[in-house]
């Protein structure tokens, strides 16, 4: 009886051992199995926080110094300007130099707290703190007066959709061509790697741009999201962002052997971007170490651009940093993609053969 049981179990153990050996050889799957739970643990442990404890604040007006001395958390006073006006405060919020501006006057009564409603969670914290002062501060929300979630989510969804198409769809599409043998055919044609990449990603670029326009228009029509800024600035930011994520998709396809691996790697790059870009959880509420990880992702900077253009009509000077970072990322990633793709397209050189030795008798 024991012998029969041992014979029945032996094939099962052989299959189990085989699967473990295959998993050990598949490094990408092992990385995903180990790294993904750690990423989720860190994100939801340190980043999953909707409460903003520190709101950068400016205090302007004749009684600025007296009011600034009495402000409590979450207001963190960064600047006190007795000569400042309400218009100065609005411009500071528009440029995101502050999350709240306290405007004081010589007249008796409460000071007004101007709050940037485009930063939804900071606005909620500031407005609640102002309301809790017993009438000493009167909140006034700008750029999103009703503090609607949809007004903040629609600009972020524009970036997420472009990142999805640029990273996942591009990577899977190029890997499919490698499996079909199309890329090997290109290796014998007089094309440069940059020509091939531009030709391959151009349709995805057009498709993602169309989706961006569609989501932006529908978001404005269905949810009443305003478009207060310059369309050209948003288009520039979207182009730089698309070049970056398309380059990431090409890089993923160049190191993936099949569509499953491409999907795994694309998800590994997409999930942290969505969770740490400020789209779901506010960057200001994250722990410092996790927040700096968020600043490594292109979606973080596009969210700054789309939010600033659509809701605040942010001036170009205030968006120079995210635009510059995206330009640098686009150049770096696209260059790396060209170099990597060039290696895949380069036909293997034939091995040099040694000339056969002459035969015959030496004289």
mmCIF file of N, CA and C in Angstrom, residues 150-221:
data_model
loop_
_atom_site.group_PDB
_atom_site.id
_atom_site.type_symbol
_atom_site.label_atom_id
_atom_site.label_comp_id
_atom_site.label_asym_id
_atom_site.label_seq_id
_atom_site.Cartn_x
_atom_site.Cartn_y
_atom_site.Cartn_z
ATOM 1 N N UNK A 150 -14.513 65.218 -9.188
ATOM 2 C CA UNK A 150 -14.406 65.024 -10.635
ATOM 3 C C UNK A 150 -13.543 66.098 -11.279
ATOM 4 N N UNK A 151 -13.576 67.306 -10.747
ATOM 5 C CA UNK A 151 -12.767 68.381 -11.320
ATOM 6 C C UNK A 151 -11.277 68.084 -11.182
ATOM 7 N N UNK A 152 -10.894 67.367 -10.168
ATOM 8 C CA UNK A 152 -9.488 67.027 -9.956
ATOM 9 C C UNK A 152 -9.123 65.726 -10.660
ATOM 10 N N UNK A 153 -10.081 64.792 -10.740
ATOM 11 C CA UNK A 153 -9.795 63.479 -11.308
ATOM 12 C C UNK A 153 -9.707 63.505 -12.826
ATOM 13 N N UNK A 154 -10.521 64.314 -13.492
ATOM 14 C CA UNK A 154 -10.526 64.313 -14.961
ATOM 15 C C UNK A 154 -9.159 64.712 -15.532
ATOM 16 N N UNK A 155 -8.506 65.798 -15.078
ATOM 17 C CA UNK A 155 -7.161 66.084 -15.597
ATOM 18 C C UNK A 155 -6.167 64.966 -15.337
ATOM 19 N N UNK A 156 -6.303 64.273 -14.186
ATOM 20 C CA UNK A 156 -5.395 63.167 -13.896
ATOM 21 C C UNK A 156 -5.684 61.957 -14.775
ATOM 22 N N UNK A 157 -6.968 61.708 -15.066
ATOM 23 C CA UNK A 157 -7.330 60.577 -15.919
ATOM 24 C C UNK A 157 -6.798 60.754 -17.336
ATOM 25 N N UNK A 158 -6.692 61.989 -17.795
ATOM 26 C CA UNK A 158 -6.114 62.243 -19.118
ATOM 27 C C UNK A 158 -4.701 61.675 -19.183
ATOM 28 N N UNK A 159 -3.904 61.951 -18.153
ATOM 29 C CA UNK A 159 -2.538 61.434 -18.121
ATOM 30 C C UNK A 159 -2.504 59.922 -17.966
ATOM 31 N N UNK A 160 -3.382 59.357 -17.144
ATOM 32 C CA UNK A 160 -3.374 57.911 -16.919
ATOM 33 C C UNK A 160 -3.703 57.164 -18.214
ATOM 34 N N UNK A 161 -4.667 57.669 -18.985
ATOM 35 C CA UNK A 161 -5.039 57.007 -20.238
ATOM 36 C C UNK A 161 -3.884 57.066 -21.234
ATOM 37 N N UNK A 162 -3.227 58.210 -21.325
ATOM 38 C CA UNK A 162 -2.080 58.306 -22.231
ATOM 39 C C UNK A 162 -0.951 57.389 -21.784
ATOM 40 N N UNK A 163 -0.717 57.287 -20.481
ATOM 41 C CA UNK A 163 0.328 56.395 -19.975
ATOM 42 C C UNK A 163 -0.019 54.942 -20.267
ATOM 43 N N UNK A 164 -1.291 54.584 -20.160
ATOM 44 C CA UNK A 164 -1.726 53.207 -20.431
ATOM 45 C C UNK A 164 -1.452 52.851 -21.890
ATOM 46 N N UNK A 165 -1.868 53.718 -22.807
ATOM 47 C CA UNK A 165 -1.657 53.433 -24.228
ATOM 48 C C UNK A 165 -0.166 53.450 -24.556
ATOM 49 N N UNK A 166 0.542 54.462 -24.039
ATOM 50 C CA UNK A 166 1.950 54.610 -24.391
ATOM 51 C C UNK A 166 2.814 53.492 -23.862
ATOM 52 N N UNK A 167 2.499 52.973 -22.673
ATOM 53 C CA UNK A 167 3.358 51.960 -22.063
ATOM 54 C C UNK A 167 2.891 50.558 -22.396
ATOM 55 N N UNK A 168 1.674 50.218 -22.014
ATOM 56 C CA UNK A 168 1.215 48.828 -22.126
ATOM 57 C C UNK A 168 0.928 48.450 -23.577
ATOM 58 N N UNK A 169 0.125 49.253 -24.269
ATOM 59 C CA UNK A 169 -0.258 48.893 -25.640
ATOM 60 C C UNK A 169 0.956 48.888 -26.562
ATOM 61 N N UNK A 170 1.848 49.863 -26.407
ATOM 62 C CA UNK A 170 3.043 49.920 -27.253
ATOM 63 C C UNK A 170 3.945 48.727 -27.005
ATOM 64 N N UNK A 171 4.192 48.406 -25.739
ATOM 65 C CA UNK A 171 5.073 47.288 -25.412
ATOM 66 C C UNK A 171 4.530 45.978 -25.964
ATOM 67 N N UNK A 172 3.230 45.728 -25.775
ATOM 68 C CA UNK A 172 2.640 44.475 -26.259
ATOM 69 C C UNK A 172 2.659 44.419 -27.782
ATOM 70 N N UNK A 173 2.367 45.551 -28.424
ATOM 71 C CA UNK A 173 2.353 45.570 -29.884
ATOM 72 C C UNK A 173 3.713 45.280 -30.492
ATOM 73 N N UNK A 174 4.769 45.844 -29.935
ATOM 74 C CA UNK A 174 6.112 45.615 -30.479
ATOM 75 C C UNK A 174 6.593 44.196 -30.192
ATOM 76 N N UNK A 175 6.262 43.656 -29.028
ATOM 77 C CA UNK A 175 6.645 42.277 -28.725
ATOM 78 C C UNK A 175 5.916 41.316 -29.665
ATOM 79 N N UNK A 176 4.661 41.611 -29.983
ATOM 80 C CA UNK A 176 3.916 40.764 -30.920
ATOM 81 C C UNK A 176 4.615 40.724 -32.273
ATOM 82 N N UNK A 177 5.141 41.858 -32.706
ATOM 83 C CA UNK A 177 5.855 41.886 -33.986
ATOM 84 C C UNK A 177 7.151 41.106 -33.909
ATOM 85 N N UNK A 178 7.825 41.155 -32.754
ATOM 86 C CA UNK A 178 9.050 40.368 -32.621
ATOM 87 C C UNK A 178 8.733 38.885 -32.705
ATOM 88 N N UNK A 179 7.658 38.455 -32.060
ATOM 89 C CA UNK A 179 7.285 37.054 -32.110
ATOM 90 C C UNK A 179 6.863 36.635 -33.521
ATOM 91 N N UNK A 180 6.275 37.565 -34.258
ATOM 92 C CA UNK A 180 5.860 37.253 -35.631
ATOM 93 C C UNK A 180 7.027 37.302 -36.614
ATOM 94 N N UNK A 181 8.182 37.815 -36.203
ATOM 95 C CA UNK A 181 9.354 37.874 -37.072
ATOM 96 C C UNK A 181 9.461 39.131 -37.905
ATOM 97 N N UNK A 182 8.577 40.106 -37.667
ATOM 98 C CA UNK A 182 8.608 41.335 -38.469
ATOM 99 C C UNK A 182 9.858 42.147 -38.220
ATOM 100 N N UNK A 183 10.300 42.217 -36.972
ATOM 101 C CA UNK A 183 11.477 43.021 -36.652
ATOM 102 C C UNK A 183 12.730 42.445 -37.298
ATOM 103 N N UNK A 184 12.809 41.116 -37.424
ATOM 104 C CA UNK A 184 13.971 40.511 -38.083
ATOM 105 C C UNK A 184 14.032 40.915 -39.549
ATOM 106 N N UNK A 185 12.864 41.085 -40.174
ATOM 107 C CA UNK A 185 12.845 41.534 -41.565
ATOM 108 C C UNK A 185 13.358 42.960 -41.696
ATOM 109 N N UNK A 186 13.069 43.795 -40.677
ATOM 110 C CA UNK A 186 13.540 45.175 -40.724
ATOM 111 C C UNK A 186 15.055 45.262 -40.596
ATOM 112 N N UNK A 187 15.672 44.227 -39.998
ATOM 113 C CA UNK A 187 17.120 44.269 -39.777
ATOM 114 C C UNK A 187 17.893 44.293 -41.086
ATOM 115 N N UNK A 188 17.326 43.755 -42.170
ATOM 116 C CA UNK A 188 18.045 43.710 -43.449
ATOM 117 C C UNK A 188 17.646 44.876 -44.349
ATOM 118 N N UNK A 189 16.827 45.793 -43.848
ATOM 119 C CA UNK A 189 16.413 46.948 -44.633
ATOM 120 C C UNK A 189 17.231 48.172 -44.249
ATOM 121 N N UNK A 190 17.362 49.143 -45.154
ATOM 122 C CA UNK A 190 18.200 50.329 -44.878
ATOM 123 C C UNK A 190 17.509 51.348 -43.982
ATOM 124 N N UNK A 191 17.125 50.915 -42.767
ATOM 125 C CA UNK A 191 16.468 51.801 -41.817
ATOM 126 C C UNK A 191 17.365 52.004 -40.610
ATOM 127 N N UNK A 192 17.362 53.240 -40.103
ATOM 128 C CA UNK A 192 18.020 53.488 -38.832
ATOM 129 C C UNK A 192 17.075 53.124 -37.697
ATOM 130 N N UNK A 193 17.669 52.863 -36.527
ATOM 131 C CA UNK A 193 16.843 52.485 -35.379
ATOM 132 C C UNK A 193 15.849 53.590 -35.034
ATOM 133 N N UNK A 194 16.304 54.844 -35.143
ATOM 134 C CA UNK A 194 15.404 55.957 -34.821
ATOM 135 C C UNK A 194 14.240 56.023 -35.802
ATOM 136 N N UNK A 195 14.499 55.707 -37.092
ATOM 137 C CA UNK A 195 13.423 55.702 -38.085
ATOM 138 C C UNK A 195 12.382 54.641 -37.750
ATOM 139 N N UNK A 196 12.865 53.474 -37.344
ATOM 140 C CA UNK A 196 11.948 52.379 -37.027
ATOM 141 C C UNK A 196 11.101 52.728 -35.818
ATOM 142 N N UNK A 197 11.742 53.278 -34.786
ATOM 143 C CA UNK A 197 11.012 53.598 -33.554
ATOM 144 C C UNK A 197 9.949 54.658 -33.828
ATOM 145 N N UNK A 198 10.345 55.718 -34.556
ATOM 146 C CA UNK A 198 9.372 56.779 -34.853
ATOM 147 C C UNK A 198 8.205 56.220 -35.663
ATOM 148 N N UNK A 199 8.522 55.371 -36.654
ATOM 149 C CA UNK A 199 7.461 54.776 -37.455
ATOM 150 C C UNK A 199 6.557 53.864 -36.649
ATOM 151 N N UNK A 200 7.136 53.160 -35.684
ATOM 152 C CA UNK A 200 6.345 52.236 -34.873
ATOM 153 C C UNK A 200 5.462 52.964 -33.866
ATOM 154 N N UNK A 201 5.991 54.019 -33.260
ATOM 155 C CA UNK A 201 5.230 54.658 -32.180
ATOM 156 C C UNK A 201 4.293 55.747 -32.688
ATOM 157 N N UNK A 202 4.458 56.170 -33.951
ATOM 158 C CA UNK A 202 3.599 57.240 -34.471
ATOM 159 C C UNK A 202 2.107 56.902 -34.380
ATOM 160 N N UNK A 203 1.682 55.680 -34.766
ATOM 161 C CA UNK A 203 0.242 55.379 -34.626
ATOM 162 C C UNK A 203 -0.230 55.427 -33.175
ATOM 163 N N UNK A 204 0.594 54.934 -32.248
ATOM 164 C CA UNK A 204 0.212 54.976 -30.833
ATOM 165 C C UNK A 204 0.159 56.417 -30.331
ATOM 166 N N UNK A 205 1.061 57.251 -30.833
ATOM 167 C CA UNK A 205 1.058 58.663 -30.465
ATOM 168 C C UNK A 205 -0.260 59.315 -30.905
ATOM 169 N N UNK A 206 -0.653 59.046 -32.147
ATOM 170 C CA UNK A 206 -1.892 59.623 -32.670
ATOM 171 C C UNK A 206 -3.094 59.099 -31.895
ATOM 172 N N UNK A 207 -3.092 57.790 -31.604
ATOM 173 C CA UNK A 207 -4.209 57.193 -30.876
ATOM 174 C C UNK A 207 -4.319 57.776 -29.469
ATOM 175 N N UNK A 208 -3.185 57.904 -28.781
ATOM 176 C CA UNK A 208 -3.207 58.461 -27.433
ATOM 177 C C UNK A 208 -3.623 59.928 -27.448
ATOM 178 N N UNK A 209 -3.174 60.683 -28.461
ATOM 179 C CA UNK A 209 -3.571 62.085 -28.567
ATOM 180 C C UNK A 209 -5.076 62.199 -28.803
ATOM 181 N N UNK A 210 -5.614 61.311 -29.631
ATOM 182 C CA UNK A 210 -7.070 61.326 -29.870
ATOM 183 C C UNK A 210 -7.829 61.033 -28.577
ATOM 184 N N UNK A 211 -7.364 60.025 -27.827
ATOM 185 C CA UNK A 211 -8.010 59.694 -26.564
ATOM 186 C C UNK A 211 -7.916 60.844 -25.567
ATOM 187 N N UNK A 212 -6.783 61.540 -25.573
ATOM 188 C CA UNK A 212 -6.631 62.681 -24.676
ATOM 189 C C UNK A 212 -7.671 63.759 -24.994
ATOM 190 N N UNK A 213 -7.827 64.056 -26.274
ATOM 191 C CA UNK A 213 -8.812 65.063 -26.681
ATOM 192 C C UNK A 213 -10.216 64.609 -26.309
ATOM 193 N N UNK A 214 -10.508 63.335 -26.562
ATOM 194 C CA UNK A 214 -11.844 62.803 -26.285
ATOM 195 C C UNK A 214 -12.173 62.884 -24.794
ATOM 196 N N UNK A 215 -11.227 62.424 -23.946
ATOM 197 C CA UNK A 215 -11.475 62.425 -22.502
ATOM 198 C C UNK A 215 -11.582 63.858 -21.977
ATOM 199 N N UNK A 216 -10.744 64.753 -22.487
ATOM 200 C CA UNK A 216 -10.785 66.141 -22.036
ATOM 201 C C UNK A 216 -12.116 66.797 -22.388
ATOM 202 N N UNK A 217 -12.561 66.606 -23.630
ATOM 203 C CA UNK A 217 -13.824 67.219 -24.061
ATOM 204 C C UNK A 217 -14.998 66.631 -23.290
ATOM 205 N N UNK A 218 -15.058 65.300 -23.181
ATOM 206 C CA UNK A 218 -16.163 64.672 -22.464
ATOM 207 C C UNK A 218 -16.145 65.032 -20.981
ATOM 208 N N UNK A 219 -14.945 65.130 -20.410
ATOM 209 C CA UNK A 219 -14.861 65.515 -19.008
ATOM 210 C C UNK A 219 -15.400 66.911 -18.768
ATOM 211 N N UNK A 220 -15.085 67.802 -19.684
ATOM 212 C CA UNK A 220 -15.594 69.175 -19.545
ATOM 213 C C UNK A 220 -17.102 69.234 -19.744
ATOM 214 N N UNK A 221 -17.619 68.430 -20.687
ATOM 215 C CA UNK A 221 -19.052 68.477 -20.985
ATOM 216 C C UNK A 221 -19.887 67.739 -19.938
#
